[in-house]
């Protein structure tokens, strides 16, 4: 490497005795947040971070990103974990290394702009719990959405890292929107706001190596604060782009431990450390210690999550991202959503629709929540549009975007799409031009009233305010009001390995479906017996068929729950007459089959057009509705869809509750 001085290396240079260079490259580790979010849908549990946290604290990372982004949502929704507790737990292990979070500006850790009072309270509690660096971005690069959160970050004495979301409208940087001048202007805005560092945030791995070199060179001349490059490995360019950015003078890059790296995630740390061994950007990291950490992650942690990895593709590189620009986490959501509705064959059509929707919505950068907004609308268009009409089902978030509730889009929204989206929009049909949160009413006090008697502190109240439906459900789990379902409980390594073995046998053809046998009808002579084997017992059905007894069925009976406390021995009784023979043991009746909710025999059903979660019913039983009125709000892919009444009439039946998960074609309610 001609631009980096090299020295003679020895075996010891791989270990802890090698000093870092004077101008060493700084590393922000992303394993516990964006790495696991990109690879296995943010399902990483705190308990699986603890085994390596202390070892990682000794490496010398500039920071570890371990919170924010989708973790807050996924933890309380899917893992039954208190998001606030993760910060407190990890801070006990990261005593030397600053802990960073990803803050979505006024979106906080959600998918819309929240009111100012809630934004201030959230940032304050995050800082109080131990967040040291607030990596802050806005999906539209509209920094009016920083005006409330940044002062709180500064008041708390924390590091404000301002982000520029990297995007393209052409195959390479340039054109009328995303060019050098655009990024320089945004960097100067951030420095003027008091940014302690500036991050070029490349969510989908779009930045080409020579574009990376050019933009970092320009930014180094324009601003004086440290620069960070954050890029994903999705397209395969990120390691090369890192290298060119480092040559251009970038101060910090983001990487993952190798088991959590590559694919939709980020470049691995280990090759980068070796690349700069003995140069004037040497990290000084102990490669042997990194190898130990990676071994633990690979052997003892990652097997629990392998079932969540997408192993359907041979290549770990997805060049399609250069066309649709959708971040890795959103891609996995798209695939899962289409699988659930049995429309995976539509994936290529969705890929083709994505850039069209993005252009219609103002060429927004593809990052949360705009990537979800564009992605979900693209799915809706593919599934529900026809040759005569586009945008037949528009999500509430697209309507909000067209109204201006997310901020100013880089290019104007298509006028026809805006007209369709804002027709009948509750806030009005003329878009706003002010800072979005200026029109939002305070939220925290109402949230406090809603969960009075359930929430015990402001952190519970904030969680509910951010996620009213799933947040309330989590608080019920947290305080023992409801039993958490098995799906939110962790799996053991033993279960993970058993799953792997089963999948391997199925793929190898070692497990085949057994031929079904006809079961004879049970006759009048059927008798049941309890058969005890060691600590288990079985219920056995026996029937005589023209001779000796024949076993009709065997059913294992679950063990009864143990008593809550020892039962004292009963006092001796007087002798009693011999009891008559016990009556025949009765067979436990089979449970009634569970059927999907169905509508009344008379009436028009409102069915779920896709799998999702009920957010709320806008109408109740007995309410009259007009055709086209919203009757139920369904969340799918984290976006909300207002389902209209297909006919006018009266709500006769409602089959689900807020927070319930529903499948495609489930009847949500009936209009008569």
XYZ file of C-alpha atoms in Angstrom:
672
model
C 0.000 0.000 0.000
C 1.869 3.038 -1.262
C 0.026 5.573 0.897
C 0.764 3.817 4.188
C 4.188 3.369 5.738
C 4.989 -0.274 6.474
C 7.366 -1.836 8.960
C 8.781 -5.327 9.351
C 6.284 -7.645 11.075
C 6.911 -10.382 13.615
C 4.683 -13.016 15.157
C 4.174 -10.810 18.212
C 2.650 -8.097 16.042
C -0.571 -10.103 15.889
C -0.942 -9.945 19.662
C -1.493 -7.472 22.429
C 2.057 -6.075 22.438
C 1.619 -4.295 19.099
C 0.972 -0.555 19.623
C -1.597 1.351 17.595
C -0.363 3.895 15.075
C -0.312 7.586 15.909
C -3.080 8.218 13.366
C -4.759 4.880 13.959
C -7.993 3.962 12.243
C -10.854 3.999 14.776
C -13.455 1.225 14.706
C -17.102 1.352 15.724
C -18.323 -2.201 16.349
C -21.856 -2.875 15.067
C -22.248 -6.543 16.035
C -24.873 -6.151 18.745
C -27.131 -3.714 16.883
C -26.961 -3.328 13.120
C -25.133 -6.612 12.565
C -27.733 -8.822 14.198
C -30.524 -6.576 12.891
C -29.340 -7.073 9.313
C -28.729 -10.815 9.547
C -31.485 -12.211 11.735
C -34.154 -9.551 12.074
C -32.957 -8.078 15.392
C -33.768 -11.220 17.355
C -30.446 -11.187 19.247
C -30.992 -11.472 22.992
C -29.077 -9.678 25.721
C -28.121 -12.987 27.325
C -26.232 -13.869 24.134
C -24.214 -10.640 24.221
C -22.945 -11.023 27.761
C -20.536 -13.971 27.116
C -18.272 -11.810 24.927
C -19.006 -8.278 26.171
C -16.079 -8.073 28.610
C -13.700 -9.489 26.006
C -14.874 -6.927 23.466
C -14.403 -4.171 26.029
C -10.676 -4.976 26.046
C -10.210 -4.675 22.261
C -10.069 -0.880 22.048
C -13.096 -0.085 19.884
C -13.926 3.604 19.514
C -17.495 2.598 20.453
C -19.907 -0.317 20.337
C -23.320 0.284 18.813
C -25.631 -1.846 20.917
C -29.029 -0.151 21.122
C -31.598 1.853 19.203
C -32.724 1.272 15.649
C -35.048 -1.724 15.537
C -33.804 -3.219 18.821
C -36.308 -1.329 20.975
C -39.218 -2.602 18.895
C -37.970 -6.172 18.479
C -37.040 -6.626 22.131
C -40.426 -5.833 23.622
C -42.438 -7.251 20.709
C -40.638 -10.514 19.924
C -38.231 -11.265 22.790
C -40.164 -10.253 25.926
C -37.167 -8.142 26.984
C -37.211 -4.721 28.592
C -35.276 -2.485 26.152
C -34.132 -0.135 28.906
C -32.617 -3.017 30.842
C -30.330 -3.939 27.935
C -28.448 -0.638 28.259
C -28.035 -1.029 32.000
C -26.866 -4.627 31.623
C -24.306 -3.959 28.895
C -22.926 -0.934 30.728
C -21.849 -3.285 33.518
C -19.601 -5.074 31.019
C -18.476 -2.216 28.761
C -16.580 -0.213 31.349
C -13.970 1.238 28.972
C -15.809 1.388 25.657
C -18.526 3.992 24.951
C -21.944 2.519 24.113
C -23.735 4.040 21.122
C -27.318 3.955 19.940
C -29.014 4.698 16.618
C -31.577 7.481 17.081
C -34.036 8.149 14.249
C -34.251 11.863 14.982
C -37.816 12.857 15.866
C -38.840 9.289 14.941
C -36.842 8.158 18.014
C -36.981 4.336 17.694
C -40.322 4.168 15.913
C -41.776 4.702 12.465
C -43.284 8.190 12.684
C -42.447 11.574 14.157
C -43.377 11.758 17.835
C -44.397 14.845 19.802
C -41.704 17.059 21.304
C -42.457 16.133 24.933
C -42.023 12.437 24.202
C -38.844 13.056 22.182
C -37.228 14.988 25.037
C -38.192 12.377 27.627
C -36.877 9.492 25.517
C -33.456 11.015 24.901
C -33.130 11.987 28.555
C -33.860 8.424 29.754
C -31.537 6.878 27.156
C -28.702 9.105 28.383
C -29.508 8.420 32.039
C -29.374 4.659 31.425
C -25.922 4.828 29.857
C -25.965 5.770 26.166
C -22.750 7.712 25.480
C -22.996 8.361 21.722
C -26.208 9.253 19.919
C -25.825 8.359 16.236
C -28.697 10.499 14.959
C -30.248 10.455 11.492
C -33.354 11.577 9.676
C -34.746 9.466 6.845
C -35.178 12.524 4.603
C -31.990 14.298 5.749
C -34.348 17.029 6.973
C -32.472 18.344 10.005
C -35.466 20.273 11.312
C -36.243 16.880 12.841
C -33.069 17.266 14.978
C -34.058 20.577 16.553
C -35.626 19.023 19.659
C -33.461 15.943 20.319
C -30.005 17.486 19.786
C -30.274 20.074 22.601
C -31.222 17.275 25.030
C -28.221 15.197 23.917
C -25.984 18.200 24.559
C -27.595 19.026 27.913
C -26.901 15.462 29.039
C -23.220 15.881 28.118
C -23.334 13.168 25.468
C -21.752 12.818 22.010
C -23.969 13.930 19.101
C -23.044 12.119 15.904
C -25.011 13.585 13.008
C -25.717 11.348 10.021
C -26.136 12.001 6.319
C -28.160 9.184 4.744
C -26.342 8.184 1.558
C -28.530 7.660 -1.469
C -28.446 7.662 -5.262
C -30.739 8.345 -8.168
C -28.164 7.102 -10.696
C -25.858 4.063 -10.671
C -23.063 6.282 -9.350
C -22.983 9.460 -7.295
C -23.997 12.556 -9.275
C -27.052 13.913 -11.026
C -29.488 16.535 -9.808
C -29.999 15.329 -6.216
C -27.362 13.155 -4.575
C -24.024 14.665 -5.590
C -20.905 16.011 -3.872
C -22.476 19.419 -3.283
C -25.483 17.782 -1.593
C -23.330 15.869 0.901
C -21.048 18.847 1.607
C -24.064 21.066 2.291
C -25.561 18.495 4.673
C -22.235 18.073 6.510
C -21.941 21.811 7.073
C -25.498 21.907 8.424
C -24.612 19.197 10.941
C -21.396 20.887 12.041
C -23.321 24.127 12.571
C -25.781 22.210 14.762
C -22.908 21.165 17.020
C -22.186 17.667 15.733
C -19.245 16.068 17.552
C -18.724 13.742 14.577
C -20.424 13.218 11.208
C -21.377 9.841 9.767
C -21.956 9.094 6.098
C -24.613 6.413 6.578
C -24.789 4.024 3.616
C -27.658 1.762 4.625
C -27.784 -0.489 1.560
C -24.121 -0.687 0.533
C -24.531 1.669 -2.434
C -21.340 3.700 -2.113
C -18.807 2.743 -4.793
C -15.116 2.824 -3.808
C -14.112 5.834 -5.900
C -17.263 7.740 -4.947
C -16.401 7.013 -1.325
C -12.933 8.436 -1.873
C -14.298 11.566 -3.550
C -16.988 12.348 -0.993
C -14.722 11.766 2.024
C -12.032 13.993 0.469
C -14.627 16.731 -0.041
C -16.068 16.387 3.449
C -12.612 16.493 5.080
C -12.083 19.887 3.415
C -15.541 21.172 4.337
C -15.751 20.249 8.039
C -13.324 19.802 10.910
C -15.073 17.169 13.067
C -14.186 13.431 12.757
C -15.816 11.582 9.851
C -17.351 8.116 10.006
C -18.226 5.765 7.140
C -21.025 3.287 7.832
C -21.681 0.894 4.947
C -23.319 -2.494 4.455
C -21.795 -5.456 2.628
C -25.003 -6.237 0.711
C -23.705 -5.265 -2.733
C -20.170 -6.542 -2.138
C -18.554 -3.094 -2.435
C -18.230 -2.112 1.231
C -14.732 -3.526 1.973
C -13.352 -1.785 -1.110
C -15.191 1.418 -0.245
C -13.789 1.268 3.285
C -10.286 0.994 1.900
C -10.653 3.971 -0.425
C -12.331 6.049 2.302
C -9.432 5.269 4.648
C -7.004 6.409 1.960
C -9.065 9.632 1.724
C -8.633 10.192 5.454
C -11.829 8.905 7.054
C -11.401 8.718 10.822
C -13.783 5.907 11.810
C -15.441 2.957 10.047
C -18.099 0.494 11.192
C -17.478 -3.268 11.229
C -18.788 -6.469 12.792
C -17.172 -9.498 14.339
C -16.798 -11.957 11.470
C -19.623 -14.405 12.393
C -22.045 -11.445 12.270
C -20.480 -9.821 9.188
C -21.088 -9.793 5.419
C -24.312 -10.669 3.581
C -26.706 -7.817 4.462
C -24.530 -6.872 7.423
C -21.157 -5.072 7.411
C -17.502 -5.776 6.594
C -15.679 -7.945 9.120
C -13.195 -6.403 11.534
C -10.503 -9.088 11.349
C -9.411 -8.628 7.694
C -9.333 -4.868 8.191
C -7.039 -5.194 11.209
C -4.628 -7.377 9.269
C -4.772 -5.067 6.238
C -3.377 -2.166 8.267
C -0.880 -4.086 10.385
C 2.345 -2.117 10.579
C 1.010 0.910 8.696
C 0.391 4.451 9.891
C -3.320 3.542 10.351
C -2.665 0.387 12.426
C -5.550 -0.189 14.862
C -3.316 -1.902 17.412
C -6.024 -4.530 17.947
C -5.085 -7.986 19.216
C -6.070 -10.278 16.341
C -5.761 -13.343 18.580
C -8.276 -11.881 21.025
C -10.616 -11.045 18.152
C -10.350 -14.659 16.998
C -11.352 -15.915 20.458
C -14.414 -13.684 20.486
C -15.435 -14.770 16.995
C -15.048 -18.423 17.953
C -17.451 -18.017 20.879
C -19.981 -16.168 18.731
C -19.789 -18.754 15.982
C -19.858 -21.898 18.122
C -21.889 -20.937 21.189
C -24.221 -18.130 20.134
C -24.982 -18.018 16.411
C -26.472 -21.548 16.182
C -29.470 -20.256 18.140
C -30.265 -17.879 15.296
C -29.356 -19.865 12.195
C -33.003 -20.677 11.538
C -33.548 -16.954 10.973
C -30.830 -16.614 8.347
C -31.819 -16.617 4.704
C -29.966 -19.636 3.307
C -32.060 -19.805 0.147
C -29.438 -17.947 -1.883
C -26.108 -19.361 -2.977
C -24.437 -15.970 -3.238
C -23.863 -13.815 -0.173
C -23.894 -10.757 -2.430
C -27.136 -9.207 -3.691
C -26.468 -7.013 -6.714
C -30.207 -6.233 -6.950
C -29.696 -3.765 -4.116
C -27.942 -1.499 -6.630
C -31.267 -1.312 -8.489
C -33.876 -1.095 -5.718
C -31.615 0.346 -2.948
C -33.532 -1.433 -0.176
C -31.540 -2.061 3.031
C -30.907 -5.641 4.106
C -33.244 -5.641 7.088
C -36.097 -4.459 4.899
C -35.341 -7.123 2.284
C -35.787 -9.905 4.848
C -39.103 -8.339 5.892
C -40.284 -8.271 2.284
C -39.396 -11.921 1.759
C -41.090 -13.027 4.997
C -44.224 -11.022 4.241
C -44.571 -12.508 0.777
C -43.955 -16.007 2.170
C -46.736 -15.577 4.733
C -49.297 -14.624 2.116
C -48.152 -17.298 -0.316
C -46.936 -14.764 -2.863
C -43.173 -15.231 -2.833
C -43.290 -15.596 -6.594
C -44.153 -11.868 -6.668
C -40.756 -10.869 -5.243
C -39.276 -9.885 -8.610
C -42.342 -7.762 -9.336
C -41.871 -6.042 -5.973
C -38.220 -5.365 -6.828
C -39.352 -3.742 -10.084
C -42.034 -1.702 -8.317
C -39.729 -0.374 -5.570
C -37.895 2.263 -7.662
C -41.179 3.415 -9.210
C -42.750 3.976 -5.792
C -39.596 5.658 -4.525
C -39.647 8.090 -7.455
C -43.360 8.788 -6.921
C -42.676 9.600 -3.266
C -39.913 12.123 -3.962
C -36.743 10.011 -4.346
C -36.484 9.540 -0.584
C -33.376 7.866 0.855
C -34.106 4.216 1.562
C -33.661 3.985 5.313
C -36.030 3.350 8.210
C -38.817 4.375 8.129
C -38.867 5.489 4.477
C -37.611 2.088 3.288
C -40.557 0.453 5.076
C -42.937 3.064 3.653
C -41.727 2.514 0.094
C -41.363 -1.263 0.492
C -44.798 -1.875 1.970
C -46.470 0.344 -0.611
C -44.652 -1.522 -3.380
C -46.003 -4.823 -2.002
C -49.517 -3.345 -1.833
C -49.264 -2.129 -5.429
C -48.113 -5.518 -6.698
C -50.822 -7.393 -4.803
C -53.824 -5.107 -5.236
C -53.347 -2.804 -8.240
C -54.692 -3.665 -11.665
C -54.213 -2.349 -15.183
C -56.829 0.347 -14.603
C -55.791 1.729 -11.222
C -52.582 2.183 -9.262
C -52.246 2.814 -5.518
C -55.537 1.102 -4.705
C -54.460 0.446 -1.094
C -52.350 3.285 0.329
C -50.821 2.870 3.779
C -51.404 5.505 6.447
C -47.670 6.226 6.473
C -47.652 7.072 2.745
C -50.489 9.493 3.454
C -48.483 11.025 6.301
C -45.420 11.336 4.061
C -47.432 13.078 1.349
C -48.878 15.456 3.945
C -45.399 16.391 5.207
C -45.458 14.657 8.593
C -41.998 13.184 7.970
C -40.456 16.367 6.577
C -39.432 17.672 3.178
C -38.697 15.057 0.521
C -35.600 15.569 -1.668
C -37.827 15.883 -4.754
C -41.551 16.772 -4.923
C -44.035 13.926 -4.473
C -45.870 12.968 -7.666
C -48.993 15.218 -7.739
C -51.396 12.421 -8.710
C -50.114 10.116 -5.955
C -50.393 12.973 -3.447
C -53.966 13.665 -4.573
C -54.971 10.027 -4.088
C -53.184 9.766 -0.746
C -54.670 12.943 0.734
C -58.229 12.451 -0.468
C -60.226 12.449 2.760
C -57.042 12.678 4.869
C -58.138 13.656 8.410
C -55.612 16.490 8.839
C -56.446 18.080 5.492
C -55.633 17.738 1.826
C -53.045 20.547 1.639
C -49.513 19.502 2.724
C -47.726 21.352 5.525
C -44.374 23.105 5.139
C -43.447 23.647 8.812
C -41.346 21.396 11.058
C -43.555 18.274 11.290
C -43.687 17.976 15.090
C -45.013 21.541 15.392
C -48.507 20.287 14.591
C -48.351 17.285 16.949
C -50.090 17.448 20.324
C -48.128 16.384 23.443
C -48.314 12.630 23.938
C -46.736 11.660 27.234
C -49.505 12.800 29.582
C -52.190 10.906 27.680
C -49.973 7.810 27.630
C -49.490 8.111 31.388
C -53.268 8.140 31.894
C -53.781 5.175 29.544
C -51.453 2.868 31.503
C -52.158 4.111 35.007
C -52.086 1.110 37.318
C -49.954 -0.888 34.892
C -46.861 1.237 34.243
C -44.646 1.784 37.295
C -42.233 4.434 36.010
C -41.604 6.870 33.172
C -39.701 4.246 31.170
C -42.831 2.085 31.040
C -44.853 5.127 30.020
C -42.421 6.026 27.232
C -42.446 2.451 25.950
C -46.241 2.490 25.798
C -46.319 5.927 24.154
C -43.962 4.711 21.419
C -45.799 1.423 20.843
C -49.319 1.549 22.316
C -50.509 -1.905 21.203
C -47.403 -4.061 21.586
C -46.091 -1.890 24.416
C -49.168 -2.490 26.556
C -48.997 -6.203 25.844
C -45.341 -6.262 26.927
C -46.124 -4.449 30.179
C -48.741 -7.101 30.937
C -46.083 -9.783 30.388
C -43.557 -7.832 32.440
C -45.800 -7.488 35.469
C -47.435 -10.911 35.352
C -50.836 -9.771 34.111
C -50.581 -12.157 31.158
C -48.460 -15.227 30.453
C -45.954 -14.613 27.641
C -46.450 -17.044 24.740
C -43.796 -19.634 23.939
C -42.850 -17.822 20.726
C -41.209 -14.977 22.706
C -39.163 -17.272 24.914
C -35.491 -18.027 24.141
C -34.429 -21.332 22.657
C -31.617 -23.394 24.129
C -28.532 -24.587 22.285
C -29.860 -28.138 22.581
C -33.084 -27.165 20.826
C -31.157 -25.190 18.200
C -28.963 -28.187 17.430
C -31.978 -30.481 17.295
C -33.596 -28.131 14.786
C -30.440 -28.152 12.662
C -30.283 -31.951 12.729
C -33.945 -32.237 11.762
C -33.535 -29.811 8.854
C -30.455 -31.700 7.667
C -32.362 -35.008 7.724
C -35.261 -33.537 5.793
C -32.893 -32.134 3.151
C -31.131 -35.487 2.903
C -34.435 -37.278 2.351
C -34.058 -39.308 5.541
C -37.444 -38.178 6.835
C -40.453 -38.993 4.720
C -44.116 -38.634 5.422
C -45.587 -41.812 6.807
C -48.416 -43.437 4.917
C -51.728 -42.819 6.614
C -53.587 -45.836 8.005
C -57.312 -46.074 8.268
C -58.397 -45.978 11.892
C -61.330 -48.264 12.720
C -64.264 -46.859 14.602
C -64.111 -47.311 18.341
C -66.541 -49.978 19.465
C -68.590 -50.474 22.623
C -65.952 -52.785 24.117
C -63.224 -50.109 24.220
C -61.602 -49.809 27.645
C -58.879 -47.428 28.757
C -56.001 -48.086 31.144
C -53.226 -46.017 32.679
C -49.809 -47.563 32.000
C -46.853 -46.263 34.049
C -43.309 -46.334 32.601
C -40.660 -44.922 34.922
C -41.728 -41.340 35.631
C -44.219 -41.119 32.752
C -47.611 -42.615 32.236
C -49.714 -43.284 29.177
C -53.395 -43.702 28.508
C -53.935 -46.896 26.484
C -57.127 -47.826 24.689
C -57.823 -51.581 24.419
C -60.674 -53.248 22.556
C -61.485 -56.932 22.095
C -62.105 -57.864 18.455
C -63.319 -61.414 18.259
C -60.726 -62.671 20.695
C -58.046 -61.302 22.997
C -57.658 -57.634 23.766
C -56.171 -55.452 21.003
C -54.406 -52.127 21.677
C -56.443 -49.430 19.960
C -54.365 -46.373 20.820
C -51.655 -45.058 23.140
C -51.656 -41.457 24.287
C -49.051 -39.900 26.560
C -50.676 -37.939 29.355
C -48.841 -34.866 30.617
C -47.597 -34.857 34.167
C -49.826 -33.011 36.597
C -48.368 -29.796 37.967
C -46.568 -30.295 41.291
C -48.312 -28.928 44.386
C -47.344 -25.405 45.426
C -46.385 -26.551 48.922
C -45.876 -29.872 50.706
C -49.134 -31.384 51.877
C -48.990 -32.469 55.540
C -49.819 -36.117 56.231
C -53.428 -36.805 57.110
C -54.189 -38.028 60.651
C -54.801 -41.771 61.017
C -58.346 -42.840 60.312
C -60.432 -45.563 61.791
C -60.648 -48.744 59.772
C -63.177 -48.510 56.983
C -64.974 -51.221 55.114
C -63.312 -52.364 51.937
C -64.116 -50.073 49.063
C -65.946 -51.466 46.054
C -63.929 -52.081 42.900
C -63.002 -48.779 41.212
C -65.132 -47.781 38.280
C -63.715 -48.165 34.805
C -61.203 -45.433 33.964
C -62.901 -43.011 31.627
C -61.133 -41.856 28.475
C -60.263 -38.166 28.507
C -62.339 -36.561 25.777
C -60.375 -35.074 22.867
C -60.377 -31.286 22.735
C -62.744 -29.622 20.338
C -61.052 -28.670 17.060
C -59.997 -25.044 16.886
C -61.587 -23.210 13.996
C -60.711 -19.879 12.490
C -63.106 -17.084 13.376
C -65.828 -16.871 10.816
C -68.407 -14.261 10.126
C -72.154 -14.452 10.575
C -74.001 -16.484 8.003
C -75.668 -13.236 6.915
C -73.598 -10.163 6.208
C -70.556 -8.952 4.342
C -67.190 -9.950 5.809
C -64.190 -7.622 6.070
C -61.243 -9.962 5.588
C -57.530 -9.398 6.194
C -55.864 -8.893 2.790
C -52.522 -9.968 4.271
C -51.099 -11.278 7.548
C -50.637 -8.642 10.236
C -51.599 -7.366 13.647
C -54.808 -5.602 14.601
C -53.963 -2.063 15.686
C -57.497 -0.921 16.395
C -61.114 -1.182 15.342
C -62.436 2.220 14.305
C -66.010 0.961 14.570
C -67.671 -1.204 17.207
C -70.567 -3.666 17.159
C -73.763 -1.764 16.514
C -72.076 1.188 14.783
C -73.338 2.187 11.364
C -70.791 2.566 8.565
C -70.805 3.942 5.073
C -69.047 2.228 2.215
C -65.417 3.332 2.235
C -65.285 4.202 5.951
C -62.268 2.823 7.805
C -63.441 -0.023 10.028
C -60.156 -1.590 11.171
C -56.466 -0.641 11.092
C -54.149 -3.546 10.259
C -50.385 -3.343 10.778
C -48.335 -5.250 8.192
C -44.571 -4.952 7.787
C -44.701 -2.277 10.544
C -46.891 -0.041 8.385
C -50.579 0.607 9.018
C -53.351 -0.101 6.518
C -56.813 1.386 7.015
C -59.242 -1.270 5.761
C -62.438 0.260 4.348
C -65.989 -0.996 4.636
C -66.914 -2.774 1.371
C -70.606 -1.910 1.909
C -72.759 0.367 4.020
C -74.515 -1.144 7.010
C -74.083 -1.986 10.677
C -71.194 -3.758 12.369
C -72.707 -7.089 13.441
C -69.647 -8.948 14.693
C -65.989 -8.330 15.563
C -63.756 -11.401 15.700
C -60.456 -10.093 17.089
C -58.983 -7.660 19.590
C -56.331 -4.991 19.368
C -52.915 -6.670 19.386
C -54.123 -9.957 17.888
C -52.175 -11.471 15.007
C -54.259 -12.475 12.007
C -53.654 -14.508 8.869
C -54.569 -13.634 5.335
C -58.347 -13.962 4.716
C -59.242 -14.046 8.416
C -62.644 -12.387 8.843
C -61.984 -9.351 11.006
C -65.582 -8.192 11.263
C -68.977 -8.556 9.593
C -71.206 -5.801 8.247
C -74.922 -6.563 8.029
